[in-house]
């Protein structure tokens, strides 16, 4: 099963919508609640990253019988130093975003912890692509 | 420990219920205190109460995705009507405490520890 969602940069009021939709679908497929919770965390963090940092993004979800693949591609500033971005506590979020309780530098580590595979690639000035996989 | 439902807890601790029904069917056993959304996403466990001073709409998505039992907004902060509507639509319980986070967490800790 394939699903696709558009994510609008800067639109915090809609952040989490795609993650919620995927979660509902996984529930209908009777995936274990523990696995659904892991996927939900990873998807939400990925969605918020697009909202907080990029102009727009696109989430493609591919649900197989034994695993889920997700690819999130955004058009945005890109990530200068991916290893640095993966460090707990490092963030380039604006003060406005931080005041909302985002930008604590925990998003990418949360994704890493809640997925079986994660790949982050970026081209400066063009955008960032995040791929992740979780086994059911 | 005797399980206590959220309706009883809300009455005993003097919280106000801003959104949510069937509080007597929810049995929280613990709580998490944080204003960082990714901290809650990463560390809170399903079924926990979430004590926070954040009152923007994104807290509803976090509570819903993490399956937290309720959000407890502290310090007499008043969420906008849109947040309450959103909470109701998503089935998220929102409570309000007129005390700051420290006192709210302290009361909850003692109450849930009984």
mmCIF file of C-alpha atoms in Angstrom:
data_model
loop_
_atom_site.group_PDB
_atom_site.id
_atom_site.type_symbol
_atom_site.label_atom_id
_atom_site.label_comp_id
_atom_site.label_asym_id
_atom_site.label_seq_id
_atom_site.Cartn_x
_atom_site.Cartn_y
_atom_site.Cartn_z
ATOM 1 C CA UNK A 1 0.000 0.000 0.000
ATOM 2 C CA UNK A 2 1.339 3.394 -0.996
ATOM 3 C CA UNK A 3 0.394 6.728 0.560
ATOM 4 C CA UNK A 4 1.601 10.229 -0.185
ATOM 5 C CA UNK A 5 1.305 13.529 1.677
ATOM 6 C CA UNK A 6 2.318 17.111 1.030
ATOM 7 C CA UNK A 7 3.927 18.979 3.924
ATOM 8 C CA UNK A 8 3.891 22.780 3.922
ATOM 9 C CA UNK A 9 6.939 24.530 5.372
ATOM 10 C CA UNK A 10 6.159 26.939 8.200
ATOM 11 C CA UNK A 11 2.623 25.666 8.727
ATOM 12 C CA UNK A 12 2.779 24.442 12.323
ATOM 13 C CA UNK A 13 -1.004 24.280 12.626
ATOM 14 C CA UNK A 14 -1.033 21.323 10.211
ATOM 15 C CA UNK A 15 2.087 19.583 11.568
ATOM 16 C CA UNK A 16 1.264 16.021 12.540
ATOM 17 C CA UNK A 17 -1.573 15.578 10.066
ATOM 18 C CA UNK A 18 0.300 13.171 7.793
ATOM 19 C CA UNK A 19 1.636 11.214 10.784
ATOM 20 C CA UNK A 20 -1.884 10.853 12.177
ATOM 21 C CA UNK A 21 -3.216 9.621 8.838
ATOM 22 C CA UNK A 22 -0.496 6.969 8.576
ATOM 23 C CA UNK A 23 -1.092 5.926 12.181
ATOM 24 C CA UNK A 24 -4.813 5.429 11.505
ATOM 25 C CA UNK A 25 -4.017 3.311 8.463
ATOM 26 C CA UNK A 26 -1.546 1.133 10.409
ATOM 27 C CA UNK A 27 -4.145 0.615 13.142
ATOM 28 C CA UNK A 28 -6.606 -0.606 10.545
ATOM 29 C CA UNK A 29 -3.958 -3.054 9.339
ATOM 30 C CA UNK A 30 -3.647 -4.459 12.881
ATOM 31 C CA UNK A 31 0.043 -3.655 13.249
ATOM 32 C CA UNK A 32 1.182 -4.030 16.877
ATOM 33 C CA UNK A 33 0.587 -0.897 19.007
ATOM 34 C CA UNK A 34 4.237 -0.833 20.079
ATOM 35 C CA UNK A 35 5.462 -0.698 16.472
ATOM 36 C CA UNK A 36 2.815 1.880 15.562
ATOM 37 C CA UNK A 37 4.019 4.105 18.408
ATOM 38 C CA UNK A 38 7.619 3.907 17.175
ATOM 39 C CA UNK A 39 6.597 4.783 13.622
ATOM 40 C CA UNK A 40 4.393 7.630 14.855
ATOM 41 C CA UNK A 41 7.293 9.238 16.740
ATOM 42 C CA UNK A 42 9.624 8.968 13.733
ATOM 43 C CA UNK A 43 7.020 10.292 11.291
ATOM 44 C CA UNK A 44 6.017 13.188 13.512
ATOM 45 C CA UNK A 45 9.597 14.300 14.057
ATOM 46 C CA UNK A 46 10.290 14.060 10.327
ATOM 47 C CA UNK A 47 7.151 16.045 9.543
ATOM 48 C CA UNK A 48 8.015 18.752 12.069
ATOM 49 C CA UNK A 49 11.525 19.015 10.611
ATOM 50 C CA UNK A 50 10.063 19.861 7.211
ATOM 51 C CA UNK A 51 7.651 22.384 8.754
ATOM 52 C CA UNK A 52 10.402 23.995 10.851
ATOM 53 C CA UNK A 53 13.211 24.090 8.295
ATOM 54 C CA UNK A 54 12.023 23.632 4.700
ATOM 55 C CA UNK A 55 9.785 25.442 2.210
ATOM 56 C CA UNK A 56 7.802 22.356 1.386
ATOM 57 C CA UNK A 57 8.099 18.614 1.459
ATOM 58 C CA UNK A 58 6.576 15.408 0.342
ATOM 59 C CA UNK A 59 6.120 12.205 2.368
ATOM 60 C CA UNK A 60 5.878 8.902 0.530
ATOM 61 C CA UNK A 61 4.850 5.865 2.555
ATOM 62 C CA UNK A 62 5.104 2.305 1.330
ATOM 63 C CA UNK A 63 3.506 -0.306 3.582
ATOM 64 C CA UNK A 64 4.569 -3.901 2.915
ATOM 65 C CA UNK A 65 3.375 -7.019 4.757
ATOM 66 C CA UNK A 66 6.433 -7.069 7.027
ATOM 67 C CA UNK A 67 7.739 -3.485 7.066
ATOM 68 C CA UNK A 68 7.100 0.159 6.307
ATOM 69 C CA UNK A 69 9.314 2.400 4.165
ATOM 70 C CA UNK A 70 9.022 6.171 4.359
ATOM 71 C CA UNK A 71 10.769 8.759 2.199
ATOM 72 C CA UNK A 72 10.502 12.441 2.981
ATOM 73 C CA UNK A 73 11.973 14.833 0.448
ATOM 74 C CA UNK A 74 11.979 18.548 1.031
ATOM 75 C CA UNK A 75 12.901 21.693 -0.830
ATOM 76 C CA UNK A 76 14.827 23.809 1.610
ATOM 77 C CA UNK A 77 18.193 25.073 2.799
ATOM 78 C CA UNK A 78 19.672 21.607 3.249
ATOM 79 C CA UNK A 79 21.789 20.387 6.162
ATOM 80 C CA UNK A 80 25.405 21.548 6.251
ATOM 81 C CA UNK A 81 26.802 18.884 8.547
ATOM 82 C CA UNK A 82 24.679 15.758 8.878
ATOM 83 C CA UNK A 83 26.799 14.185 11.629
ATOM 84 C CA UNK A 84 26.403 17.384 13.657
ATOM 85 C CA UNK A 85 22.657 17.476 12.995
ATOM 86 C CA UNK A 86 22.376 13.935 14.355
ATOM 87 C CA UNK A 87 23.943 14.985 17.673
ATOM 88 C CA UNK A 88 21.562 15.165 20.603
ATOM 89 C CA UNK A 89 20.980 18.810 21.534
ATOM 90 C CA UNK A 90 22.162 20.371 18.265
ATOM 91 C CA UNK A 91 19.579 22.479 16.456
ATOM 92 C CA UNK A 92 19.456 25.354 13.989
ATOM 93 C CA UNK A 93 15.808 26.144 14.744
ATOM 94 C CA UNK A 94 14.755 29.779 15.103
ATOM 95 C CA UNK A 95 13.861 31.284 18.490
ATOM 96 C CA UNK A 96 10.223 31.359 17.463
ATOM 97 C CA UNK A 97 10.263 27.618 16.786
ATOM 98 C CA UNK A 98 12.122 26.957 20.058
ATOM 99 C CA UNK A 99 9.535 28.903 22.035
ATOM 100 C CA UNK A 100 6.942 26.426 20.835
ATOM 101 C CA UNK A 101 8.966 23.653 22.420
ATOM 102 C CA UNK A 102 10.507 22.430 19.174
ATOM 103 C CA UNK A 103 14.159 22.776 18.183
ATOM 104 C CA UNK A 104 15.621 21.006 21.199
ATOM 105 C CA UNK A 105 17.912 18.968 18.987
ATOM 106 C CA UNK A 106 16.086 15.752 19.803
ATOM 107 C CA UNK A 107 14.128 15.153 16.618
ATOM 108 C CA UNK A 108 16.690 13.311 14.508
ATOM 109 C CA UNK A 109 17.958 11.216 17.473
ATOM 110 C CA UNK A 110 14.317 10.301 18.172
ATOM 111 C CA UNK A 111 13.946 9.160 14.555
ATOM 112 C CA UNK A 112 17.134 7.114 14.792
ATOM 113 C CA UNK A 113 15.987 5.415 17.996
ATOM 114 C CA UNK A 114 12.559 4.542 16.648
ATOM 115 C CA UNK A 115 13.494 3.123 13.244
ATOM 116 C CA UNK A 116 15.354 0.015 12.106
ATOM 117 C CA UNK A 117 17.076 1.911 9.306
ATOM 118 C CA UNK A 118 17.489 5.612 8.680
ATOM 119 C CA UNK A 119 19.315 7.460 5.899
ATOM 120 C CA UNK A 120 19.667 11.211 5.737
ATOM 121 C CA UNK A 121 21.106 12.958 2.689
ATOM 122 C CA UNK A 122 21.176 16.623 1.807
ATOM 123 C CA UNK A 123 22.285 19.071 -0.842
ATOM 124 C CA UNK A 124 22.936 22.581 0.419
ATOM 125 C CA UNK A 125 20.558 25.114 -1.095
ATOM 126 C CA UNK A 126 18.359 22.402 -2.570
ATOM 127 C CA UNK A 127 16.922 20.193 0.091
ATOM 128 C CA UNK A 128 17.050 17.153 2.319
ATOM 129 C CA UNK A 129 15.916 13.574 1.897
ATOM 130 C CA UNK A 130 15.180 11.286 4.814
ATOM 131 C CA UNK A 131 14.526 7.607 4.274
ATOM 132 C CA UNK A 132 13.504 5.269 7.051
ATOM 133 C CA UNK A 133 12.328 1.718 7.529
ATOM 134 C CA UNK A 134 10.597 0.002 10.424
ATOM 135 C CA UNK A 135 9.950 -3.736 10.603
ATOM 136 C CA UNK A 136 6.561 -4.881 11.887
ATOM 137 C CA UNK B 1 -2.239 0.424 44.764
ATOM 138 C CA UNK B 2 -5.856 1.055 43.962
ATOM 139 C CA UNK B 3 -6.341 2.376 40.465
ATOM 140 C CA UNK B 4 -7.947 5.769 40.333
ATOM 141 C CA UNK B 5 -9.757 7.123 37.325
ATOM 142 C CA UNK B 6 -9.119 10.497 35.750
ATOM 143 C CA UNK B 7 -12.492 11.883 36.778
ATOM 144 C CA UNK B 8 -11.718 11.220 40.434
ATOM 145 C CA UNK B 9 -8.184 12.587 40.063
ATOM 146 C CA UNK B 10 -9.467 15.757 38.376
ATOM 147 C CA UNK B 11 -11.980 16.351 41.170
ATOM 148 C CA UNK B 12 -9.536 15.556 43.995
ATOM 149 C CA UNK B 13 -6.731 17.766 42.670
ATOM 150 C CA UNK B 14 -8.992 20.624 41.603
ATOM 151 C CA UNK B 15 -8.162 20.512 37.905
ATOM 152 C CA UNK B 16 -10.642 21.851 35.357
ATOM 153 C CA UNK B 17 -11.596 19.730 32.360
ATOM 154 C CA UNK B 18 -11.373 21.821 29.177
ATOM 155 C CA UNK B 19 -11.869 19.009 26.668
ATOM 156 C CA UNK B 20 -12.675 15.340 26.869
ATOM 157 C CA UNK B 21 -15.351 12.920 27.909
ATOM 158 C CA UNK B 22 -15.474 9.600 29.723
ATOM 159 C CA UNK B 23 -12.747 10.601 32.162
ATOM 160 C CA UNK B 24 -13.956 7.850 34.476
ATOM 161 C CA UNK B 25 -12.749 5.267 31.933
ATOM 162 C CA UNK B 26 -9.147 6.501 31.926
ATOM 163 C CA UNK B 27 -6.710 5.230 34.560
ATOM 164 C CA UNK B 28 -3.419 7.147 34.503
ATOM 165 C CA UNK B 29 -0.585 5.612 36.501
ATOM 166 C CA UNK B 30 2.144 8.137 35.878
ATOM 167 C CA UNK B 31 2.925 11.514 34.383
ATOM 168 C CA UNK B 32 5.623 13.299 32.383
ATOM 169 C CA UNK B 33 6.575 16.943 32.831
ATOM 170 C CA UNK B 34 8.115 18.788 29.885
ATOM 171 C CA UNK B 35 7.673 21.775 27.623
ATOM 172 C CA UNK B 36 9.876 20.270 24.914
ATOM 173 C CA UNK B 37 7.730 18.424 22.419
ATOM 174 C CA UNK B 38 10.495 16.127 21.166
ATOM 175 C CA UNK B 39 11.321 15.208 24.745
ATOM 176 C CA UNK B 40 7.732 14.068 25.209
ATOM 177 C CA UNK B 41 7.787 12.282 21.839
ATOM 178 C CA UNK B 42 10.967 10.496 22.820
ATOM 179 C CA UNK B 43 10.514 9.702 26.487
ATOM 180 C CA UNK B 44 6.872 9.794 27.598
ATOM 181 C CA UNK B 45 5.052 6.485 27.706
ATOM 182 C CA UNK B 46 1.562 5.743 26.431
ATOM 183 C CA UNK B 47 -1.094 6.329 29.075
ATOM 184 C CA UNK B 48 0.848 9.001 30.960
ATOM 185 C CA UNK B 49 -0.505 12.404 31.907
ATOM 186 C CA UNK B 50 1.488 15.235 30.330
ATOM 187 C CA UNK B 51 2.101 18.312 32.457
ATOM 188 C CA UNK B 52 3.074 21.316 30.335
ATOM 189 C CA UNK B 53 2.806 25.064 29.964
ATOM 190 C CA UNK B 54 2.674 24.846 26.168
ATOM 191 C CA UNK B 55 -0.766 25.780 24.861
ATOM 192 C CA UNK B 56 -0.342 25.806 21.095
ATOM 193 C CA UNK B 57 -2.170 23.384 18.831
ATOM 194 C CA UNK B 58 0.753 21.005 18.285
ATOM 195 C CA UNK B 59 0.437 19.583 21.795
ATOM 196 C CA UNK B 60 -2.735 17.842 20.631
ATOM 197 C CA UNK B 61 -0.902 15.962 17.868
ATOM 198 C CA UNK B 62 1.824 14.918 20.326
ATOM 199 C CA UNK B 63 -0.687 13.686 22.919
ATOM 200 C CA UNK B 64 -2.675 11.853 20.269
ATOM 201 C CA UNK B 65 0.309 10.206 18.544
ATOM 202 C CA UNK B 66 1.841 9.150 21.883
ATOM 203 C CA UNK B 67 -1.552 8.000 23.222
ATOM 204 C CA UNK B 68 -1.112 9.984 26.418
ATOM 205 C CA UNK B 69 -4.074 9.838 28.774
ATOM 206 C CA UNK B 70 -4.418 13.623 29.095
ATOM 207 C CA UNK B 71 -2.643 16.971 28.854
ATOM 208 C CA UNK B 72 -2.507 19.004 32.071
ATOM 209 C CA UNK B 73 -1.958 22.659 31.214
ATOM 210 C CA UNK B 74 -0.444 24.502 34.179
ATOM 211 C CA UNK B 75 -0.318 27.989 35.624
ATOM 212 C CA UNK B 76 -3.827 29.137 34.769
ATOM 213 C CA UNK B 77 -2.898 29.290 31.118
ATOM 214 C CA UNK B 78 -5.906 29.422 28.833
ATOM 215 C CA UNK B 79 -5.681 27.565 25.524
ATOM 216 C CA UNK B 80 -7.424 29.159 22.540
ATOM 217 C CA UNK B 81 -10.888 27.844 21.601
ATOM 218 C CA UNK B 82 -9.352 26.359 18.411
ATOM 219 C CA UNK B 83 -7.089 24.137 20.533
ATOM 220 C CA UNK B 84 -10.073 22.900 22.534
ATOM 221 C CA UNK B 85 -12.021 22.176 19.341
ATOM 222 C CA UNK B 86 -9.014 20.359 17.897
ATOM 223 C CA UNK B 87 -8.614 18.323 21.117
ATOM 224 C CA UNK B 88 -12.269 17.291 21.015
ATOM 225 C CA UNK B 89 -12.004 16.278 17.358
ATOM 226 C CA UNK B 90 -8.934 14.148 18.103
ATOM 227 C CA UNK B 91 -10.333 12.700 21.320
ATOM 228 C CA UNK B 92 -7.571 14.215 23.481
ATOM 229 C CA UNK B 93 -8.409 15.106 27.092
ATOM 230 C CA UNK B 94 -7.193 18.554 28.182
ATOM 231 C CA UNK B 95 -7.158 19.482 31.866
ATOM 232 C CA UNK B 96 -6.117 22.775 33.450
ATOM 233 C CA UNK B 97 -4.309 23.318 36.737
ATOM 234 C CA UNK B 98 -4.279 26.726 38.407
ATOM 235 C CA UNK B 99 -0.890 25.927 39.966
ATOM 236 C CA UNK B 100 2.590 26.170 38.411
ATOM 237 C CA UNK B 101 4.255 23.049 36.974
ATOM 238 C CA UNK B 102 6.254 22.228 40.137
ATOM 239 C CA UNK B 103 3.231 22.240 42.448
ATOM 240 C CA UNK B 104 1.060 20.481 39.884
ATOM 241 C CA UNK B 105 3.658 17.739 39.425
ATOM 242 C CA UNK B 106 4.124 17.454 43.191
ATOM 243 C CA UNK B 107 0.434 16.989 43.815
ATOM 244 C CA UNK B 108 0.207 14.436 41.011
ATOM 245 C CA UNK B 109 3.259 12.562 42.264
ATOM 246 C CA UNK B 110 1.826 12.192 45.743
ATOM 247 C CA UNK B 111 -1.604 11.311 44.424
ATOM 248 C CA UNK B 112 -0.417 8.650 41.979
ATOM 249 C CA UNK B 113 2.118 7.268 44.465
ATOM 250 C CA UNK B 114 -0.602 6.368 46.980
#
